[in-house]
Amino acid sequence: MNEMLQQFMNMIENTRSIPTMTDISMIGFGVLLVFGVINCILGYRLLRFWMMLCGFIIGAGVGFGVAYSSGVTEKYMYAAIMVGIGILLAVIAFVSYKIGIFILGAGIGIGLGIYIFHPTSSLVFFFCLLLGVGLGVLAMRQAREVLIVGTSLLGGAMAGVSTAKLGGLSDFPYGLGMSAGFAILGMLIQFATNRRKKDEDDEEEDNEELYENAENSSDYVDPKEYIPQKRSKRRPARQENRRTLSAAEEERLDEEIVREMMDDDDREGEELWKKISRREENRKNKEKHTMR
C-alpha cells in the first residue's frame, strides 16, 4: 500500500515540479487552468458533468489500485482496468443523483486532502479518504452550500497552480495566493448566481401556518358569516334507495323532486317580491310626506 501511494505521489510531484515547461506540459497545465476556472464559476451549474468526471477519476484511481495489487505489469492492462472502472463509476454517478452527489463530495474532499497533506503513508491517505467520505455525506444533506464551496476550492487550487506554472512562478506564495483568489472569486460568483429558491411545498406550508395562526387569533372573523351561502336543494331521503324502486315509483319520485324544487324557487321568488314591494311602499310613503 505504501509503495503504491509513494509511486502515485511521485507521479503528482513530478508533474508539479517540472523544471522546464515543454509543449506537452504547457498544454496540460492550460487544460487544467480552463477546467479549474470553469469549476470555480460553474461548479454547481454543471453538477451532472462534474459528478461524471469525478466518478471517472475516482474509478480510475480504484482501477489503478486494483491493477497494482493484482500484480499487473502490462501498461495496456493498467489503462483498460482504469478506464473500465472509471466509466462504470461515471455511469453510476450520472444515473443516481444521490450517489453522484456523494461521489462528487467525496472526490472534492479527497482531492483537497491530497493537495494539502501530500499523503505518502497509509495513515495520511486513510485520513484523506475519511475526509472525502465525510464531505460526501455532508454534501448529501447540504448539497448547494457544500458543492459550491468545494468546487470553488478545488477549482481555485487547479487554476492557481496552473497559472503559477504557466507564468514560471513558484507554488509558494504565488501559486497558493492565486489559488485562494480564484477560490474566493468562485464562491462569490456561485453564491450570487445560485440563490436558494423556495419550493412550492415550502410556500404552501408557510401559508398554512400563517392561516392557522390567524384562525387561532382573537381577532379572527369567519368570512362565512358575511358571505351569503347558496342554499342547497333538498332531496327526499328515498332517493338513496332509488335503485330498488320500480319504474312507476321512480316516475312518482321524480315528480316529487321537481315539485319540491319548484316550491323552493317559488318561496325564494315570493320572498324577493315581498322585499321589492316593501321597498316600493316605503318610497311612496316618503314621496307623500315630502309633498305635504
mmCIF file of C-alpha atoms in Angstrom:
data_model
loop_
_atom_site.group_PDB
_atom_site.id
_atom_site.type_symbol
_atom_site.label_atom_id
_atom_site.label_comp_id
_atom_site.label_asym_id
_atom_site.label_seq_id
_atom_site.Cartn_x
_atom_site.Cartn_y
_atom_site.Cartn_z
ATOM 1 C CA MET A 1 0.000 0.000 0.000
ATOM 2 C CA ASN A 2 2.784 2.408 0.934
ATOM 3 C CA GLU A 3 4.674 1.589 -2.254
ATOM 4 C CA MET A 4 1.572 2.290 -4.357
ATOM 5 C CA LEU A 5 0.973 5.615 -2.568
ATOM 6 C CA GLN A 6 4.636 6.543 -2.955
ATOM 7 C CA GLN A 7 4.523 5.810 -6.674
ATOM 8 C CA PHE A 8 1.269 7.750 -7.077
ATOM 9 C CA MET A 9 2.570 10.775 -5.148
ATOM 10 C CA ASN A 10 5.839 10.681 -7.073
ATOM 11 C CA MET A 11 3.839 10.971 -10.286
ATOM 12 C CA ILE A 12 1.983 14.009 -8.899
ATOM 13 C CA GLU A 13 5.174 15.563 -7.526
ATOM 14 C CA ASN A 14 6.977 15.081 -10.819
ATOM 15 C CA THR A 15 4.117 16.815 -12.583
ATOM 16 C CA ARG A 16 4.137 19.722 -10.119
ATOM 17 C CA SER A 17 7.944 20.171 -10.083
ATOM 18 C CA ILE A 18 8.673 20.274 -13.802
ATOM 19 C CA PRO A 19 11.935 22.226 -14.212
ATOM 20 C CA THR A 20 11.304 23.408 -17.753
ATOM 21 C CA MET A 21 7.966 23.878 -19.479
ATOM 22 C CA THR A 22 7.680 21.735 -22.573
ATOM 23 C CA ASP A 23 4.920 21.986 -25.149
ATOM 24 C CA ILE A 24 3.104 18.990 -23.682
ATOM 25 C CA SER A 25 3.314 20.303 -20.128
ATOM 26 C CA MET A 26 2.057 23.730 -21.238
ATOM 27 C CA ILE A 27 -0.931 22.126 -22.942
ATOM 28 C CA GLY A 28 -1.612 20.042 -19.840
ATOM 29 C CA PHE A 29 -1.467 22.992 -17.446
ATOM 30 C CA GLY A 30 -3.525 25.080 -19.904
ATOM 31 C CA VAL A 31 -6.278 22.444 -19.902
ATOM 32 C CA LEU A 32 -6.051 22.236 -16.100
ATOM 33 C CA LEU A 33 -6.374 26.040 -15.887
ATOM 34 C CA VAL A 34 -9.510 26.039 -18.062
ATOM 35 C CA PHE A 35 -11.092 23.235 -16.031
ATOM 36 C CA GLY A 36 -10.185 24.990 -12.793
ATOM 37 C CA VAL A 37 -11.765 28.298 -13.837
ATOM 38 C CA ILE A 38 -14.916 26.552 -15.100
ATOM 39 C CA ASN A 39 -15.103 24.580 -11.862
ATOM 40 C CA CYS A 40 -14.795 27.803 -9.843
ATOM 41 C CA ILE A 41 -17.529 29.663 -11.707
ATOM 42 C CA LEU A 42 -19.895 26.900 -12.899
ATOM 43 C CA GLY A 43 -19.253 24.144 -10.388
ATOM 44 C CA TYR A 44 -22.834 23.924 -9.149
ATOM 45 C CA ARG A 45 -24.459 24.684 -12.511
ATOM 46 C CA LEU A 46 -22.615 21.825 -14.259
ATOM 47 C CA LEU A 47 -23.417 19.377 -11.499
ATOM 48 C CA ARG A 48 -24.045 16.310 -13.676
ATOM 49 C CA PHE A 49 -20.865 16.849 -15.667
ATOM 50 C CA TRP A 50 -18.693 17.174 -12.563
ATOM 51 C CA MET A 51 -20.370 14.143 -10.988
ATOM 52 C CA MET A 52 -19.493 12.040 -14.040
ATOM 53 C CA LEU A 53 -15.948 13.442 -14.256
ATOM 54 C CA CYS A 54 -15.320 12.910 -10.552
ATOM 55 C CA GLY A 55 -16.781 9.406 -10.770
ATOM 56 C CA PHE A 56 -14.453 8.606 -13.677
ATOM 57 C CA ILE A 57 -11.379 9.949 -11.833
ATOM 58 C CA ILE A 58 -12.205 8.052 -8.626
ATOM 59 C CA GLY A 59 -12.956 4.913 -10.642
ATOM 60 C CA ALA A 60 -9.647 5.268 -12.482
ATOM 61 C CA GLY A 61 -7.876 5.595 -9.128
ATOM 62 C CA VAL A 62 -9.616 2.478 -7.842
ATOM 63 C CA GLY A 63 -8.669 0.687 -11.071
ATOM 64 C CA PHE A 64 -5.044 1.709 -10.592
ATOM 65 C CA GLY A 65 -5.106 0.244 -7.079
ATOM 66 C CA VAL A 66 -6.767 -2.963 -8.291
ATOM 67 C CA ALA A 67 -4.258 -3.395 -11.126
ATOM 68 C CA TYR A 68 -1.292 -2.660 -8.852
ATOM 69 C CA SER A 69 -2.444 -5.045 -6.122
ATOM 70 C CA SER A 70 -3.168 -7.745 -8.741
ATOM 71 C CA GLY A 71 0.426 -7.654 -9.983
ATOM 72 C CA VAL A 72 -0.394 -6.431 -13.493
ATOM 73 C CA THR A 73 2.699 -5.393 -15.405
ATOM 74 C CA GLU A 74 1.401 -4.553 -18.865
ATOM 75 C CA LYS A 75 0.628 -0.870 -19.357
ATOM 76 C CA TYR A 76 -2.354 -1.522 -21.621
ATOM 77 C CA MET A 77 -3.908 -3.694 -18.903
ATOM 78 C CA TYR A 78 -3.438 -0.841 -16.422
ATOM 79 C CA ALA A 79 -5.162 1.509 -18.856
ATOM 80 C CA ALA A 80 -8.002 -0.932 -19.606
ATOM 81 C CA ILE A 81 -8.765 -1.585 -15.937
ATOM 82 C CA MET A 82 -8.601 2.107 -15.012
ATOM 83 C CA VAL A 83 -10.795 3.210 -17.935
ATOM 84 C CA GLY A 84 -13.302 0.386 -17.402
ATOM 85 C CA ILE A 85 -13.850 1.042 -13.691
ATOM 86 C CA GLY A 86 -13.798 4.808 -14.330
ATOM 87 C CA ILE A 87 -16.560 4.599 -16.952
ATOM 88 C CA LEU A 88 -18.607 2.303 -14.707
ATOM 89 C CA LEU A 89 -18.463 4.713 -11.766
ATOM 90 C CA ALA A 90 -19.174 7.690 -14.055
ATOM 91 C CA VAL A 91 -22.346 5.993 -15.366
ATOM 92 C CA ILE A 92 -23.468 5.201 -11.809
ATOM 93 C CA ALA A 93 -22.895 8.823 -10.777
ATOM 94 C CA PHE A 94 -24.937 10.059 -13.763
ATOM 95 C CA VAL A 95 -27.854 7.643 -13.262
ATOM 96 C CA SER A 96 -28.242 8.035 -9.491
ATOM 97 C CA TYR A 97 -28.375 11.647 -8.289
ATOM 98 C CA LYS A 98 -27.780 10.806 -4.613
ATOM 99 C CA ILE A 99 -24.818 8.559 -5.374
ATOM 100 C CA GLY A 100 -23.476 11.169 -7.782
ATOM 101 C CA ILE A 101 -23.688 13.873 -5.101
ATOM 102 C CA PHE A 102 -21.848 11.611 -2.658
ATOM 103 C CA ILE A 103 -19.159 10.757 -5.231
ATOM 104 C CA LEU A 104 -18.662 14.415 -6.136
ATOM 105 C CA GLY A 105 -18.415 15.475 -2.486
ATOM 106 C CA ALA A 106 -16.069 12.603 -1.701
ATOM 107 C CA GLY A 107 -13.935 13.385 -4.744
ATOM 108 C CA ILE A 108 -13.627 17.033 -3.731
ATOM 109 C CA GLY A 109 -12.654 16.031 -0.187
ATOM 110 C CA ILE A 110 -10.048 13.505 -1.343
ATOM 111 C CA GLY A 111 -8.653 15.952 -3.911
ATOM 112 C CA LEU A 112 -8.302 18.738 -1.356
ATOM 113 C CA GLY A 113 -6.770 16.312 1.143
ATOM 114 C CA ILE A 114 -4.156 15.125 -1.356
ATOM 115 C CA TYR A 115 -3.404 18.720 -2.403
ATOM 116 C CA ILE A 116 -2.940 19.894 1.205
ATOM 117 C CA PHE A 117 -1.393 16.885 3.015
ATOM 118 C CA HIS A 118 0.531 15.083 0.180
ATOM 119 C CA PRO A 119 -0.051 11.607 1.661
ATOM 120 C CA THR A 120 2.915 9.230 1.465
ATOM 121 C CA SER A 121 1.783 6.837 4.194
ATOM 122 C CA SER A 122 -1.314 4.710 4.713
ATOM 123 C CA LEU A 123 -2.389 6.708 7.759
ATOM 124 C CA VAL A 124 -2.398 10.068 5.957
ATOM 125 C CA PHE A 125 -4.091 8.573 2.904
ATOM 126 C CA PHE A 126 -6.730 6.999 5.154
ATOM 127 C CA PHE A 127 -7.308 10.435 6.671
ATOM 128 C CA CYS A 128 -7.827 11.864 3.150
ATOM 129 C CA LEU A 129 -10.316 9.087 2.413
ATOM 130 C CA LEU A 130 -12.102 9.799 5.693
ATOM 131 C CA LEU A 131 -12.239 13.492 4.795
ATOM 132 C CA GLY A 132 -13.728 12.604 1.413
ATOM 133 C CA VAL A 133 -16.392 10.320 2.914
ATOM 134 C CA GLY A 134 -17.339 12.967 5.472
ATOM 135 C CA LEU A 135 -17.655 15.645 2.803
ATOM 136 C CA GLY A 136 -19.676 13.278 0.615
ATOM 137 C CA VAL A 137 -22.165 12.581 3.420
ATOM 138 C CA LEU A 138 -22.384 16.290 4.200
ATOM 139 C CA ALA A 139 -22.973 17.046 0.505
ATOM 140 C CA MET A 140 -25.990 14.715 0.502
ATOM 141 C CA ARG A 141 -27.543 16.811 3.288
ATOM 142 C CA GLN A 142 -26.466 20.316 2.208
ATOM 143 C CA ALA A 143 -25.709 19.892 -1.485
ATOM 144 C CA ARG A 144 -25.817 23.543 -2.533
ATOM 145 C CA GLU A 145 -23.510 25.014 0.108
ATOM 146 C CA VAL A 146 -21.028 22.123 0.252
ATOM 147 C CA LEU A 147 -20.706 21.759 -3.521
ATOM 148 C CA ILE A 148 -20.342 25.489 -4.155
ATOM 149 C CA VAL A 149 -17.590 25.811 -1.539
ATOM 150 C CA GLY A 150 -15.956 22.523 -2.550
ATOM 151 C CA THR A 151 -15.920 23.175 -6.300
ATOM 152 C CA SER A 152 -14.632 26.706 -5.709
ATOM 153 C CA LEU A 153 -11.764 25.466 -3.516
ATOM 154 C CA LEU A 154 -10.818 22.602 -5.828
ATOM 155 C CA GLY A 155 -11.167 24.724 -8.965
ATOM 156 C CA GLY A 156 -9.175 27.513 -7.306
ATOM 157 C CA ALA A 157 -6.359 25.101 -6.476
ATOM 158 C CA MET A 158 -6.289 23.788 -10.039
ATOM 159 C CA ALA A 159 -6.377 27.274 -11.565
ATOM 160 C CA GLY A 160 -3.829 28.762 -9.145
ATOM 161 C CA VAL A 161 -1.232 26.010 -9.596
ATOM 162 C CA SER A 162 -1.683 26.043 -13.382
ATOM 163 C CA THR A 163 -1.356 29.818 -13.582
ATOM 164 C CA ALA A 164 1.789 29.741 -11.478
ATOM 165 C CA LYS A 165 3.337 27.030 -13.664
ATOM 166 C CA LEU A 166 2.430 28.781 -16.911
ATOM 167 C CA GLY A 167 3.827 32.049 -15.563
ATOM 168 C CA GLY A 168 7.047 30.479 -14.324
ATOM 169 C CA LEU A 169 6.249 31.375 -10.691
ATOM 170 C CA SER A 170 6.810 29.317 -7.549
ATOM 171 C CA ASP A 171 3.957 27.446 -5.899
ATOM 172 C CA PHE A 172 4.507 29.367 -2.658
ATOM 173 C CA PRO A 173 3.490 32.103 -2.252
ATOM 174 C CA TYR A 174 2.295 32.868 -5.785
ATOM 175 C CA GLY A 175 0.518 29.605 -6.561
ATOM 176 C CA LEU A 176 -1.130 29.455 -3.129
ATOM 177 C CA GLY A 177 -2.162 33.116 -3.262
ATOM 178 C CA MET A 178 -3.687 32.789 -6.737
ATOM 179 C CA SER A 179 -5.474 29.597 -5.667
ATOM 180 C CA ALA A 180 -7.062 31.449 -2.746
ATOM 181 C CA GLY A 181 -8.037 34.348 -5.027
ATOM 182 C CA PHE A 182 -9.651 32.053 -7.605
ATOM 183 C CA ALA A 183 -11.491 30.153 -4.852
ATOM 184 C CA ILE A 184 -12.921 33.280 -3.180
ATOM 185 C CA LEU A 185 -13.974 34.740 -6.535
ATOM 186 C CA GLY A 186 -15.632 31.454 -7.493
ATOM 187 C CA MET A 187 -17.586 31.307 -4.224
ATOM 188 C CA LEU A 188 -18.850 34.866 -4.643
ATOM 189 C CA ILE A 189 -19.968 34.240 -8.221
ATOM 190 C CA GLN A 190 -21.602 30.884 -7.494
ATOM 191 C CA PHE A 191 -23.493 32.029 -4.400
ATOM 192 C CA ALA A 192 -24.717 35.092 -6.327
ATOM 193 C CA THR A 193 -25.880 33.109 -9.364
ATOM 194 C CA ASN A 194 -27.317 30.120 -7.483
ATOM 195 C CA ARG A 195 -29.563 31.705 -4.908
ATOM 196 C CA ARG A 196 -31.821 29.366 -2.974
ATOM 197 C CA LYS A 197 -35.427 29.369 -4.187
ATOM 198 C CA LYS A 198 -38.359 28.312 -2.070
ATOM 199 C CA ASP A 199 -40.178 25.243 -3.267
ATOM 200 C CA GLU A 200 -43.907 25.358 -3.760
ATOM 201 C CA ASP A 201 -44.311 22.880 -0.896
ATOM 202 C CA ASP A 202 -42.442 25.189 1.467
ATOM 203 C CA GLU A 203 -44.603 28.135 0.392
ATOM 204 C CA GLU A 204 -47.771 26.115 0.949
ATOM 205 C CA GLU A 205 -46.580 25.085 4.416
ATOM 206 C CA ASP A 206 -45.822 28.715 5.267
ATOM 207 C CA ASN A 207 -49.270 29.794 4.052
ATOM 208 C CA GLU A 208 -50.965 27.052 6.064
ATOM 209 C CA GLU A 209 -49.031 28.049 9.173
ATOM 210 C CA LEU A 210 -49.980 31.708 8.729
ATOM 211 C CA TYR A 211 -53.624 30.761 8.220
ATOM 212 C CA GLU A 212 -53.646 28.588 11.344
ATOM 213 C CA ASN A 213 -52.079 31.383 13.410
ATOM 214 C CA ALA A 214 -54.633 33.880 12.101
ATOM 215 C CA GLU A 215 -57.528 31.479 12.740
ATOM 216 C CA ASN A 216 -56.431 30.965 16.335
ATOM 217 C CA SER A 217 -56.164 34.710 16.885
ATOM 218 C CA SER A 218 -58.820 36.507 18.935
ATOM 219 C CA ASP A 219 -59.382 38.975 16.086
ATOM 220 C CA TYR A 220 -60.244 36.254 13.586
ATOM 221 C CA VAL A 221 -63.529 36.754 11.730
ATOM 222 C CA ASP A 222 -65.065 33.879 9.804
ATOM 223 C CA PRO A 223 -65.896 35.133 6.288
ATOM 224 C CA LYS A 224 -68.698 32.583 6.016
ATOM 225 C CA GLU A 225 -70.740 34.661 8.445
ATOM 226 C CA TYR A 226 -70.799 37.583 5.983
ATOM 227 C CA ILE A 227 -70.765 35.823 2.611
ATOM 228 C CA PRO A 228 -74.238 34.562 1.678
ATOM 229 C CA GLN A 229 -74.179 30.848 1.133
ATOM 230 C CA LYS A 230 -76.234 29.270 -1.618
ATOM 231 C CA ARG A 231 -78.959 27.157 -0.147
ATOM 232 C CA SER A 232 -78.732 23.578 -1.255
ATOM 233 C CA LYS A 233 -81.777 21.956 -2.759
ATOM 234 C CA ARG A 234 -83.458 19.410 -0.595
ATOM 235 C CA ARG A 235 -83.770 15.901 -1.850
ATOM 236 C CA PRO A 236 -86.013 13.199 -0.462
ATOM 237 C CA ALA A 237 -84.243 10.565 1.557
ATOM 238 C CA ARG A 238 -85.841 7.951 -0.630
ATOM 239 C CA GLN A 239 -83.551 8.935 -3.488
ATOM 240 C CA GLU A 240 -80.747 6.935 -1.861
ATOM 241 C CA ASN A 241 -82.770 3.736 -2.354
ATOM 242 C CA ARG A 242 -83.743 4.643 -5.903
ATOM 243 C CA ARG A 243 -82.138 1.610 -7.467
ATOM 244 C CA THR A 244 -84.562 -0.708 -5.694
ATOM 245 C CA LEU A 245 -87.706 1.157 -6.918
ATOM 246 C CA SER A 246 -89.901 0.140 -9.825
ATOM 247 C CA ALA A 247 -90.442 2.262 -12.938
ATOM 248 C CA ALA A 248 -93.756 3.712 -11.667
ATOM 249 C CA GLU A 249 -92.278 4.574 -8.289
ATOM 250 C CA GLU A 250 -89.268 6.208 -9.964
ATOM 251 C CA GLU A 251 -91.581 8.382 -12.073
ATOM 252 C CA ARG A 252 -93.544 9.416 -8.984
ATOM 253 C CA LEU A 253 -90.302 10.147 -7.141
ATOM 254 C CA ASP A 254 -89.097 12.349 -9.997
ATOM 255 C CA GLU A 255 -92.352 14.316 -9.852
ATOM 256 C CA GLU A 256 -91.929 14.874 -6.119
ATOM 257 C CA ILE A 257 -88.350 16.063 -6.612
ATOM 258 C CA VAL A 258 -89.380 18.503 -9.344
ATOM 259 C CA ARG A 259 -92.298 19.754 -7.229
ATOM 260 C CA GLU A 260 -90.093 20.394 -4.238
ATOM 261 C CA MET A 261 -87.582 22.249 -6.401
ATOM 262 C CA MET A 262 -90.383 24.401 -7.832
ATOM 263 C CA ASP A 263 -91.712 25.055 -4.327
ATOM 264 C CA ASP A 264 -88.233 26.199 -3.226
ATOM 265 C CA ASP A 265 -87.980 28.501 -6.230
ATOM 266 C CA ASP A 266 -91.474 29.859 -5.581
ATOM 267 C CA ARG A 267 -90.644 30.602 -1.972
ATOM 268 C CA GLU A 268 -87.443 32.374 -2.985
ATOM 269 C CA GLY A 269 -89.336 34.380 -5.590
ATOM 270 C CA GLU A 270 -92.086 35.235 -3.114
ATOM 271 C CA GLU A 271 -89.576 36.476 -0.551
ATOM 272 C CA LEU A 272 -87.850 38.576 -3.187
ATOM 273 C CA TRP A 273 -91.193 40.040 -4.326
ATOM 274 C CA LYS A 274 -92.093 40.955 -0.732
ATOM 275 C CA LYS A 275 -88.796 42.783 -0.327
ATOM 276 C CA ILE A 276 -89.383 44.715 -3.555
ATOM 277 C CA SER A 277 -92.949 45.529 -2.535
ATOM 278 C CA ARG A 278 -91.881 46.831 0.861
ATOM 279 C CA ARG A 279 -89.194 48.954 -0.721
ATOM 280 C CA GLU A 280 -91.683 50.395 -3.225
ATOM 281 C CA GLU A 281 -94.201 51.108 -0.469
ATOM 282 C CA ASN A 282 -91.581 52.898 1.617
ATOM 283 C CA ARG A 283 -90.609 55.013 -1.371
ATOM 284 C CA LYS A 284 -94.246 56.067 -1.978
ATOM 285 C CA ASN A 285 -94.722 56.984 1.686
ATOM 286 C CA LYS A 286 -91.620 59.160 1.570
ATOM 287 C CA GLU A 287 -92.950 60.932 -1.542
ATOM 288 C CA LYS A 288 -96.297 61.623 0.206
ATOM 289 C CA HIS A 289 -94.548 63.115 3.239
ATOM 290 C CA THR A 290 -92.440 65.379 1.051
ATOM 291 C CA MET A 291 -95.479 66.646 -0.865
ATOM 292 C CA ARG A 292 -97.242 67.586 2.375
#
